[in-house]
PDB file of C-alpha atoms in Angstrom:
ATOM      1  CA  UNK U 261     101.732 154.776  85.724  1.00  0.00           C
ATOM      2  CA  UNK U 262     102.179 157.513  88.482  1.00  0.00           C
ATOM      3  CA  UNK U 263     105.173 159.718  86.630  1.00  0.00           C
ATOM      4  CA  UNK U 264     107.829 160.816  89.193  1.00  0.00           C
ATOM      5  CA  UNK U 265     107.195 165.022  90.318  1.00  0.00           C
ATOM      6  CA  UNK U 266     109.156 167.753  89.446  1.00  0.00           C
ATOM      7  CA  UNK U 267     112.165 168.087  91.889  1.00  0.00           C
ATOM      8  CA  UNK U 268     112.098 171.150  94.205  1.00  0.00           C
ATOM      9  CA  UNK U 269     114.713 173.195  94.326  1.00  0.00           C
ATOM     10  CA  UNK U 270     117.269 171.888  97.273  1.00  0.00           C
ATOM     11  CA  UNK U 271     115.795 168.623  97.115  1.00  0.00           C
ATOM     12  CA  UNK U 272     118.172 165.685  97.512  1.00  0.00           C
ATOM     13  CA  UNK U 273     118.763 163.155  94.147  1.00  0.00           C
ATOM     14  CA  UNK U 274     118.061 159.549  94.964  1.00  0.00           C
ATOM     15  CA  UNK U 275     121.785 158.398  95.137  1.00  0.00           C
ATOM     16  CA  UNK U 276     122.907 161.667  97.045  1.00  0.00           C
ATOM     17  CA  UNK U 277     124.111 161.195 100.646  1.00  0.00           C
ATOM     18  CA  UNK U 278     121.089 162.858 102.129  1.00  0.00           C
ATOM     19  CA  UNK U 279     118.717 160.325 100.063  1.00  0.00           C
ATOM     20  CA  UNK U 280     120.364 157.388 100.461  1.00  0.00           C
ATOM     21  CA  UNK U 281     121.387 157.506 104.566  1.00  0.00           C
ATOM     22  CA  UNK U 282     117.733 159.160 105.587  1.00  0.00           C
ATOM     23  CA  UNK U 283     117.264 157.794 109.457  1.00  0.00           C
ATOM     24  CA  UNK U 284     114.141 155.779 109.017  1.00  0.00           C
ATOM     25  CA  UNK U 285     111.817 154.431 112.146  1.00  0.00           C
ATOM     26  CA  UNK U 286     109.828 151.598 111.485  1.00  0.00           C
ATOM     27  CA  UNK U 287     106.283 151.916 113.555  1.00  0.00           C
ATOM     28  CA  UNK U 288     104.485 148.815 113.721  1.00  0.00           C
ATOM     29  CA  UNK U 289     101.046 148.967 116.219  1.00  0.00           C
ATOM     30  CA  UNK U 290     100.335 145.712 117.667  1.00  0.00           C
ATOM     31  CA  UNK U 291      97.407 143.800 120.135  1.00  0.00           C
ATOM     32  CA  UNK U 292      97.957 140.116 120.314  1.00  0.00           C
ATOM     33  CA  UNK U 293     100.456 139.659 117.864  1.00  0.00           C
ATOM     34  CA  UNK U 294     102.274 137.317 120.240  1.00  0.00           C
ATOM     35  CA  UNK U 295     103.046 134.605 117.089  1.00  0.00           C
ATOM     36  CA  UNK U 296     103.781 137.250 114.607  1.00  0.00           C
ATOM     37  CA  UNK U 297     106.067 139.315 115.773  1.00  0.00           C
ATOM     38  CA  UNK U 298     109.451 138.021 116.539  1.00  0.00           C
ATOM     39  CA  UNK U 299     109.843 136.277 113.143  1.00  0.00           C
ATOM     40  CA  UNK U 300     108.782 139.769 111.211  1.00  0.00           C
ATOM     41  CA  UNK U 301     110.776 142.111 113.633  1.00  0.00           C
ATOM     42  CA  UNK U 302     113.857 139.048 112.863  1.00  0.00           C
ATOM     43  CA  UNK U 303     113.223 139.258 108.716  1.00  0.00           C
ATOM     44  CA  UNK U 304     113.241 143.351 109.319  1.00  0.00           C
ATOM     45  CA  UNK U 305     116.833 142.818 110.611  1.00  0.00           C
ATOM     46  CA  UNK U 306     117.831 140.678 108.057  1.00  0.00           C
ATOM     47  CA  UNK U 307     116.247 142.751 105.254  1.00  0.00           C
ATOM     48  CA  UNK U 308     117.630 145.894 105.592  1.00  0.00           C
ATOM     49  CA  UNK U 309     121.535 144.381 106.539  1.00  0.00           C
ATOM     50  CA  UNK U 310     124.056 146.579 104.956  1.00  0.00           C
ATOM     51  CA  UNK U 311     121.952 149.946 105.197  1.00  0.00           C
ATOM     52  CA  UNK U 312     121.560 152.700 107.781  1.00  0.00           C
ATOM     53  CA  UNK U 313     119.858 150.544 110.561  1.00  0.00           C
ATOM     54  CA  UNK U 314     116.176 151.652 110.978  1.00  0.00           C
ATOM     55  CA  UNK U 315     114.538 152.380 114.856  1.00  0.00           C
ATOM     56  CA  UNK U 316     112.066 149.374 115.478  1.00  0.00           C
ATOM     57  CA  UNK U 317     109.290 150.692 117.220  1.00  0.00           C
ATOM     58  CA  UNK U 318     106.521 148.219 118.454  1.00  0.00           C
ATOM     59  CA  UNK U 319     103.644 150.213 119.866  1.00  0.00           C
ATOM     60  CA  UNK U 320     101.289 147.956 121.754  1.00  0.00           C
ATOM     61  CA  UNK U 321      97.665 148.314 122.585  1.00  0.00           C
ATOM     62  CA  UNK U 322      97.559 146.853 125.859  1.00  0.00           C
ATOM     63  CA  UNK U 323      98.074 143.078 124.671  1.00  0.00           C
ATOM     64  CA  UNK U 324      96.891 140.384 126.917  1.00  0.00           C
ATOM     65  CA  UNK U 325      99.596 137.922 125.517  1.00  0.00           C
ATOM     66  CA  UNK U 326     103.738 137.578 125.211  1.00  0.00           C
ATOM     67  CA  UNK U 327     103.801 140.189 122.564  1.00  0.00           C
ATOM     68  CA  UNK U 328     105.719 142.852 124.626  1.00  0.00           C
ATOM     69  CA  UNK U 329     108.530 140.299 125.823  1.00  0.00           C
ATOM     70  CA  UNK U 330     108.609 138.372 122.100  1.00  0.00           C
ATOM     71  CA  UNK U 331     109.089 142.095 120.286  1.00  0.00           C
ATOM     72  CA  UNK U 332     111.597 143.029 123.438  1.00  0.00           C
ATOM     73  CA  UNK U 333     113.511 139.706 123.166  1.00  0.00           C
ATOM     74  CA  UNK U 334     113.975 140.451 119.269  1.00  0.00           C
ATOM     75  CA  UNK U 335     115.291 143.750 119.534  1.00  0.00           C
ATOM     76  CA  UNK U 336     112.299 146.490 119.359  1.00  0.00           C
ATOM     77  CA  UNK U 337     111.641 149.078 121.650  1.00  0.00           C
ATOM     78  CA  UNK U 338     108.324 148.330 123.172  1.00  0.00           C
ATOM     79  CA  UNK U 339     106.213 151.746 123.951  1.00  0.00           C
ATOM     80  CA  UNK U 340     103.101 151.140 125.522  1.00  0.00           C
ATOM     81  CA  UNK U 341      99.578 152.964 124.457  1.00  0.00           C
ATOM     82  CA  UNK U 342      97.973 154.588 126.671  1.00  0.00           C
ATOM     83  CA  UNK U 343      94.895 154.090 124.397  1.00  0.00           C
ATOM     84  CA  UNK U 344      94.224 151.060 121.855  1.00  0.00           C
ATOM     85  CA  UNK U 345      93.556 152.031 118.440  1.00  0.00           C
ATOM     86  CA  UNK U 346      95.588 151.646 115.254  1.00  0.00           C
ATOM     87  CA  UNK U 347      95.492 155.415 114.227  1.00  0.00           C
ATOM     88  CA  UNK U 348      96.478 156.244 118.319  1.00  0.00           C
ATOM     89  CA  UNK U 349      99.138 153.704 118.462  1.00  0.00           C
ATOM     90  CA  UNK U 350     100.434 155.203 115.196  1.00  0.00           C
ATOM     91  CA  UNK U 351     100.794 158.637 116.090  1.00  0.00           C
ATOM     92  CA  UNK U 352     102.082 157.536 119.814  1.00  0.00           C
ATOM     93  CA  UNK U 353     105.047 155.868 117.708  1.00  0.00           C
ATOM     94  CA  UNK U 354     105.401 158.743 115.513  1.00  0.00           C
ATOM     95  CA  UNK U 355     105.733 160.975 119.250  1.00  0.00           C
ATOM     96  CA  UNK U 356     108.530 158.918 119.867  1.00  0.00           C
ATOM     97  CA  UNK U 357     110.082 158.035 117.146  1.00  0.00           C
ATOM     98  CA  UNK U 358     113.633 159.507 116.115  1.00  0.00           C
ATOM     99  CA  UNK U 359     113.566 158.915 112.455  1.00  0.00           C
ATOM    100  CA  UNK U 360     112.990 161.917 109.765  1.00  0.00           C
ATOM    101  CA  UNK U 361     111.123 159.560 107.901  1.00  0.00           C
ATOM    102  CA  UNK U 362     108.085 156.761 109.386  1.00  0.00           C
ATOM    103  CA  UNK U 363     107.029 153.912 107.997  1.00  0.00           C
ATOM    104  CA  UNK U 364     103.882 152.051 109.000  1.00  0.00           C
ATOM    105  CA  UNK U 365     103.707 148.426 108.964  1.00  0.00           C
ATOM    106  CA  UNK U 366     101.233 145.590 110.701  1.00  0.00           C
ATOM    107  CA  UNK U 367     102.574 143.110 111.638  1.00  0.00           C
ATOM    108  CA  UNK U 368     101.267 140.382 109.982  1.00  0.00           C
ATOM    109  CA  UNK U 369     103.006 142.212 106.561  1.00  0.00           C
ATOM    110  CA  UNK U 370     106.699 141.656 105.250  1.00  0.00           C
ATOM    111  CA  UNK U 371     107.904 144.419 103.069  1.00  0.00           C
ATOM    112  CA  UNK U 372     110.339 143.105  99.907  1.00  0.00           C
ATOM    113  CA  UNK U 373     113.876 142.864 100.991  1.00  0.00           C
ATOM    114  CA  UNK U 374     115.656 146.453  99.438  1.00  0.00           C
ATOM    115  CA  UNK U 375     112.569 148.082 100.828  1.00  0.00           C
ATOM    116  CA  UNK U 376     114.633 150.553 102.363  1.00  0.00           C
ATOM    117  CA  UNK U 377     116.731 151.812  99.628  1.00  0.00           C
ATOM    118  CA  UNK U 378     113.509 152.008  97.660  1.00  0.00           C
ATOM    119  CA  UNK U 379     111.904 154.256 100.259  1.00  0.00           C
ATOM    120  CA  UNK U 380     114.809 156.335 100.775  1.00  0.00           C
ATOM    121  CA  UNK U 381     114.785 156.376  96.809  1.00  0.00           C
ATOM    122  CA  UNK U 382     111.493 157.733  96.547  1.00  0.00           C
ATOM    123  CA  UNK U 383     111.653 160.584  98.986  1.00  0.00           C
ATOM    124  CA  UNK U 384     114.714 161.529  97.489  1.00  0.00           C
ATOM    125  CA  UNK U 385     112.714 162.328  94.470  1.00  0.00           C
ATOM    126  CA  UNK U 386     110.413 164.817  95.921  1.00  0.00           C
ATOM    127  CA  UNK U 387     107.782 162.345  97.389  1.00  0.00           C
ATOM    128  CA  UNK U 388     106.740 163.147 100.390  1.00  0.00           C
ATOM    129  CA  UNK U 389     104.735 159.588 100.857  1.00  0.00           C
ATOM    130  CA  UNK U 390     103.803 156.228  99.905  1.00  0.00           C
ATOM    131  CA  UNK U 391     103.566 153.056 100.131  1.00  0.00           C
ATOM    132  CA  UNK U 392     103.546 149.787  98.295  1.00  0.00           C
ATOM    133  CA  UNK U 393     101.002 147.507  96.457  1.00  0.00           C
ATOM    134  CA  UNK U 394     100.559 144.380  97.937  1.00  0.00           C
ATOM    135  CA  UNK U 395     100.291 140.428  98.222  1.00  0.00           C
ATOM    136  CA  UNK U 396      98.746 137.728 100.222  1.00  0.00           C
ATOM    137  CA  UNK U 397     100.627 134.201 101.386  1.00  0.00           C
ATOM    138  CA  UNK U 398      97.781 132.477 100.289  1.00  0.00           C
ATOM    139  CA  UNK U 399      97.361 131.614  95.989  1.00  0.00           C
ATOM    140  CA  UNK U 400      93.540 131.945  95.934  1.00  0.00           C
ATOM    141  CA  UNK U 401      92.731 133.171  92.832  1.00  0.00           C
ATOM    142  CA  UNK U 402      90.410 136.470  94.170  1.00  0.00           C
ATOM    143  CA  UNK U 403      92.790 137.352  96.487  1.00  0.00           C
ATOM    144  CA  UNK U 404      95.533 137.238  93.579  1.00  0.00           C
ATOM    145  CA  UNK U 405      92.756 139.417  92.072  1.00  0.00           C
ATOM    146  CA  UNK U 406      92.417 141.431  94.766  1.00  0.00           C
ATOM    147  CA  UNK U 407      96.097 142.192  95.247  1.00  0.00           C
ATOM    148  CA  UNK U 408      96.146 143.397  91.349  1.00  0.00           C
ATOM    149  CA  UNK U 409      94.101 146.140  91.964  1.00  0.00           C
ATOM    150  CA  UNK U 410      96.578 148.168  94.448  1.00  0.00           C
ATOM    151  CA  UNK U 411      98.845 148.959  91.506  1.00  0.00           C
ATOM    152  CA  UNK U 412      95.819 151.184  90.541  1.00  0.00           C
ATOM    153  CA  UNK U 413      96.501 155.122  91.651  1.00  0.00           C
ATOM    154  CA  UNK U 414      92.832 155.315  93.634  1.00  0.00           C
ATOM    155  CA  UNK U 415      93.086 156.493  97.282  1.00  0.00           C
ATOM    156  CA  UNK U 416      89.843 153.607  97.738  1.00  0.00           C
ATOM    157  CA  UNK U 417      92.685 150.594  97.224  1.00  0.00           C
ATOM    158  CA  UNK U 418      94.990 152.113  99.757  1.00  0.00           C
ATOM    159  CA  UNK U 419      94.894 150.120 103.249  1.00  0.00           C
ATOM    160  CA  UNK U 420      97.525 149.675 105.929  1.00  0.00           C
ATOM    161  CA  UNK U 421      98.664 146.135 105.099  1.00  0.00           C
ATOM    162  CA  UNK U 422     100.587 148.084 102.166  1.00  0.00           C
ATOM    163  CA  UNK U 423     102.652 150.192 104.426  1.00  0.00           C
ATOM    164  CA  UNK U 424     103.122 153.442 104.704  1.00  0.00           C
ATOM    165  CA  UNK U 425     105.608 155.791 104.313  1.00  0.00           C
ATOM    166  CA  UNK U 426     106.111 159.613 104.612  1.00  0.00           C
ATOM    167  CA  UNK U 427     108.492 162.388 105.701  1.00  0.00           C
ATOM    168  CA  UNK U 428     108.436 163.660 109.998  1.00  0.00           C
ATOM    169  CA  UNK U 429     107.819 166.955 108.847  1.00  0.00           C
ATOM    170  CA  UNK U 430     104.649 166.403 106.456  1.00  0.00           C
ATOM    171  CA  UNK U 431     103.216 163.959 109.277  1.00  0.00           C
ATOM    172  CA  UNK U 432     103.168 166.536 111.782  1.00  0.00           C
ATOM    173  CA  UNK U 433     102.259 169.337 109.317  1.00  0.00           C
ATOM    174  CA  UNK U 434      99.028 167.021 109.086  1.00  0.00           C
ATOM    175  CA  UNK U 435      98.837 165.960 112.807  1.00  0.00           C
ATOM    176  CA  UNK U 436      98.650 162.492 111.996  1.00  0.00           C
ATOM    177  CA  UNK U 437      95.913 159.771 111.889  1.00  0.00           C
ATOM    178  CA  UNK U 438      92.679 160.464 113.175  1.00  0.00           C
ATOM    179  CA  UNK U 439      92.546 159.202 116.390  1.00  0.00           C
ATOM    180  CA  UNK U 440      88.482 159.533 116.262  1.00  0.00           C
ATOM    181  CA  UNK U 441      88.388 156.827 113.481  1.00  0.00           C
ATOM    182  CA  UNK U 442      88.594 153.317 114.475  1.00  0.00           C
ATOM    183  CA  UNK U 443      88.128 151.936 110.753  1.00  0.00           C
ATOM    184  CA  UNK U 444      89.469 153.982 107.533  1.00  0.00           C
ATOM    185  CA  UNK U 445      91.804 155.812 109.088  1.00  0.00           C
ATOM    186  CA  UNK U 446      94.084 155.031 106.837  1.00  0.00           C
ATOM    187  CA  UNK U 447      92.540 156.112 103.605  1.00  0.00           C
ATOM    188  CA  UNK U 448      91.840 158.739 105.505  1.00  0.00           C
ATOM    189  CA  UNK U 449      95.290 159.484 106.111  1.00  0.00           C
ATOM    190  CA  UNK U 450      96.296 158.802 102.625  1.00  0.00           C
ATOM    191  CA  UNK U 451      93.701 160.963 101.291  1.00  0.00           C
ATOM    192  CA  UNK U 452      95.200 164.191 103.238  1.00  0.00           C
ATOM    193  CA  UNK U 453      98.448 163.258 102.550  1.00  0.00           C
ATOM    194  CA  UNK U 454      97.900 162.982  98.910  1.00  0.00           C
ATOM    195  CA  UNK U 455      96.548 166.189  98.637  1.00  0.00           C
ATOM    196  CA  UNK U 456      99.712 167.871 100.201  1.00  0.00           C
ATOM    197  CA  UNK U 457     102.644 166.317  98.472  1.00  0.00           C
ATOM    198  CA  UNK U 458     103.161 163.892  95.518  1.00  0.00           C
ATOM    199  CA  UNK U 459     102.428 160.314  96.407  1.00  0.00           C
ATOM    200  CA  UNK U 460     104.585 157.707  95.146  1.00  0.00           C
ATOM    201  CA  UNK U 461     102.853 154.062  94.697  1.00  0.00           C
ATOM    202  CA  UNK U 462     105.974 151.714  94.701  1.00  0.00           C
ATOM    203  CA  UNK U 463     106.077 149.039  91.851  1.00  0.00           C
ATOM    204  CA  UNK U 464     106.848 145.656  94.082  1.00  0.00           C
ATOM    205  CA  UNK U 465     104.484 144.511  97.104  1.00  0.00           C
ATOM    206  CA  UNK U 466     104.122 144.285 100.666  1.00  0.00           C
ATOM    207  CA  UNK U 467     102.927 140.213 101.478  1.00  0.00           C
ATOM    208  CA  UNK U 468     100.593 140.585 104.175  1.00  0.00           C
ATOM    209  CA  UNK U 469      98.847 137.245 105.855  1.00  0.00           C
ATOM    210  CA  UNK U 470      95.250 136.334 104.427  1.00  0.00           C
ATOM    211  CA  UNK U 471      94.783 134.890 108.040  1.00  0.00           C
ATOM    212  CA  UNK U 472      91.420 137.090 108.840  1.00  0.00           C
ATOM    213  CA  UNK U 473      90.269 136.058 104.779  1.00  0.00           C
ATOM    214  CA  UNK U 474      90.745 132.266 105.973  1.00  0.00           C
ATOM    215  CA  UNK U 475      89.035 132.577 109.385  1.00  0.00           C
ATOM    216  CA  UNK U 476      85.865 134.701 107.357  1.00  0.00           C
ATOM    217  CA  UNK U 477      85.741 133.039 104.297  1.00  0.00           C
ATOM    218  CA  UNK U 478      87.294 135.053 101.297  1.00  0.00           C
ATOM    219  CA  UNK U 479      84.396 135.962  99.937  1.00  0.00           C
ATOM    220  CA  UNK U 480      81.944 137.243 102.899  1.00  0.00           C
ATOM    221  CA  UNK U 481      85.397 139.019 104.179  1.00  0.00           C
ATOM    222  CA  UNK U 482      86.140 140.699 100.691  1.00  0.00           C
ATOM    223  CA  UNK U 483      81.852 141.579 100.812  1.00  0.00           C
ATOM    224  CA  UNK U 484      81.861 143.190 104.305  1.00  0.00           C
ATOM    225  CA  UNK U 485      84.987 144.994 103.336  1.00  0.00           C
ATOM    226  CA  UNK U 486      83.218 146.513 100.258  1.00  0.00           C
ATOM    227  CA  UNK U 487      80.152 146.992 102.178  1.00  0.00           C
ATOM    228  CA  UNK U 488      81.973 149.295 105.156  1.00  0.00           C
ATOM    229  CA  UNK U 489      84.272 151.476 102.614  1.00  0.00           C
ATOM    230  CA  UNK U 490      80.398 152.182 100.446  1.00  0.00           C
ATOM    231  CA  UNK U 491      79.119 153.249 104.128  1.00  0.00           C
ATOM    232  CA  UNK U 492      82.477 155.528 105.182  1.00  0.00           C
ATOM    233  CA  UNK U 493      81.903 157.171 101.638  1.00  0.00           C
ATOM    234  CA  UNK U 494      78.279 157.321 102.283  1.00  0.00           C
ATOM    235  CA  UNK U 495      78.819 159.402 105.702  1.00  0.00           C
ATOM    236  CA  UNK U 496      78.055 156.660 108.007  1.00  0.00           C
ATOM    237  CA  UNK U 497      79.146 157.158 111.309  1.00  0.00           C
ATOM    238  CA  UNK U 498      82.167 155.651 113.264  1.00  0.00           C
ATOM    239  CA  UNK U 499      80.215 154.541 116.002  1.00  0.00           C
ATOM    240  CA  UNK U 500      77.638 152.691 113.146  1.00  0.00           C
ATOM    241  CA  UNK U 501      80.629 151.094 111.498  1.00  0.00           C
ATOM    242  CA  UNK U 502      82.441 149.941 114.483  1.00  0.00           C
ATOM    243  CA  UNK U 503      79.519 148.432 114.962  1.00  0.00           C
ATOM    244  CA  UNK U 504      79.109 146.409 111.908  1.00  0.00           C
ATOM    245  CA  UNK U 505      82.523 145.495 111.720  1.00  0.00           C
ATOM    246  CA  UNK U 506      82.801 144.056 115.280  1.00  0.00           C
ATOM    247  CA  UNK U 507      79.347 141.848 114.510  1.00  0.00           C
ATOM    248  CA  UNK U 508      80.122 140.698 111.078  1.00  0.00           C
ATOM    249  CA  UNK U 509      84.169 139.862 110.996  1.00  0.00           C
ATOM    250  CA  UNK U 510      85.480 137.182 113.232  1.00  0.00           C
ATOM    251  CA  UNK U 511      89.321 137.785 115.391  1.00  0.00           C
ATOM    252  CA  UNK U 512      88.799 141.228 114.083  1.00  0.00           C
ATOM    253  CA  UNK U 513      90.949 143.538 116.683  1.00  0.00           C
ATOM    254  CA  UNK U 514      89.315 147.165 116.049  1.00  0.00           C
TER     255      UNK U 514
END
């Protein structure tokens, strides 16, 4: 269990004003998402009724489908990318975003209803990021297994699909994502970020589609996953990954 940190001094308490009504922009970075994103940008609205409305932000990658108009139609601002990329379509949203705190979510992933309060919760207590563990739509028994291990406090089970929160002000002490990496960037990301403030691992879980598990086959999906996070740690090169992961996983978008 990750204990909560020591409260700085002028820090806000999580039912003060300043905790609780935090403006919050929610980045998500898209690329044919077409299918996907009306219904989550629609269960967004209808999950955080009641609080401080969040900024929608859908940051596309140049998508050859409807995903613009769908995410338009349902009430996001659309920015367009100059450059495709998760970790550049992140930090373009974070350029533009309005919040004082960001939260990263894909958009295939449906944080719990309450997510907000939670969030605004934690950074009331002197976290300065986070993010949830996680869950698949799907009841195979590995990826139940798999899901377990994000309640475990190890920067290696940290990946997108669990969100991502954190403060405007540590984000650009940090200058974001790497825009250089096109895989990992978000352990990464949470590795930096971790080493700068306390990190606060939230006790329910993003559901995220098992879609791309489906299409590859749990188990080969799961292996090639293993295989490029042994690589990254090994010192393997972007350009040598990028590689491997556009060979071996099938609809993959990096």
């Amino acid at each position: 269990m990750i204990s909560p940190p020591a409260r700085a001094g002028g820090e806000a308490s999580p039912g003060s004003p300043s905790a609780t009504s935090l403006p919050v922009s929610i980045i998500i970075p898209t690329y044919n998402e077409a299918e996907a994103i009306g219904p989550l940008l629609h269960y967004l609205r209808r999950a955080t009724a009641g609080e401080p409305a969040p900024e929608l932000l859908v940051v596309d990658g140049g998508s050859t489908d409807d995903t613009a108009r769908r995410a338009q139609l349902a009430g996001a601002t659309v920015l367009a990318c100059p450059r495709k990329g998760r970790a550049a379509q992140l930090n373009y949203g974070a350029q533009q975003a309005r919040g004082e705190v960001l939260y990263f979510l894909h958009a295939d992933s449906y944080p719990p209803p309450g997510f907000l309060a939670e969030v605004r919760g934690a950074l009331g207590q002197g976290y300065g990021a986070g993010c949830y563990r996680l869950a698949f739509d799907h009841p195979h028994w590995f990826l139940r297994f798999s899901a377990w291990c994000t309640r475990l406090p190890l920067t290696a089970v940290r990946f997108g699909d669990q969100s991502l929160f954190v403060r405007r002000d540590l984000f650009n002490r940090l200058q974001g994502y790497r825009e250089d990496l096109l895989v990992m960037e978000d352990q990464e990301f949470v590795a930096r970020l971790r080493a700068q403030a306390p990190f606060r691992l939230l006790p329910r879980a993003v559901t995220t589609s098992a879609r791309k598990y489906l299409t590859n086959g749990i188990f080969r999906l799961q292996g090639i996953f293993t295989l490029i996070v042994v690589l990254y740690y090994l010192g393997v090169s972007q350009r040598r990954l990028v590689q491997l992961y556009r060979r071996l996983i099938r609809q993959g978008k990096v």
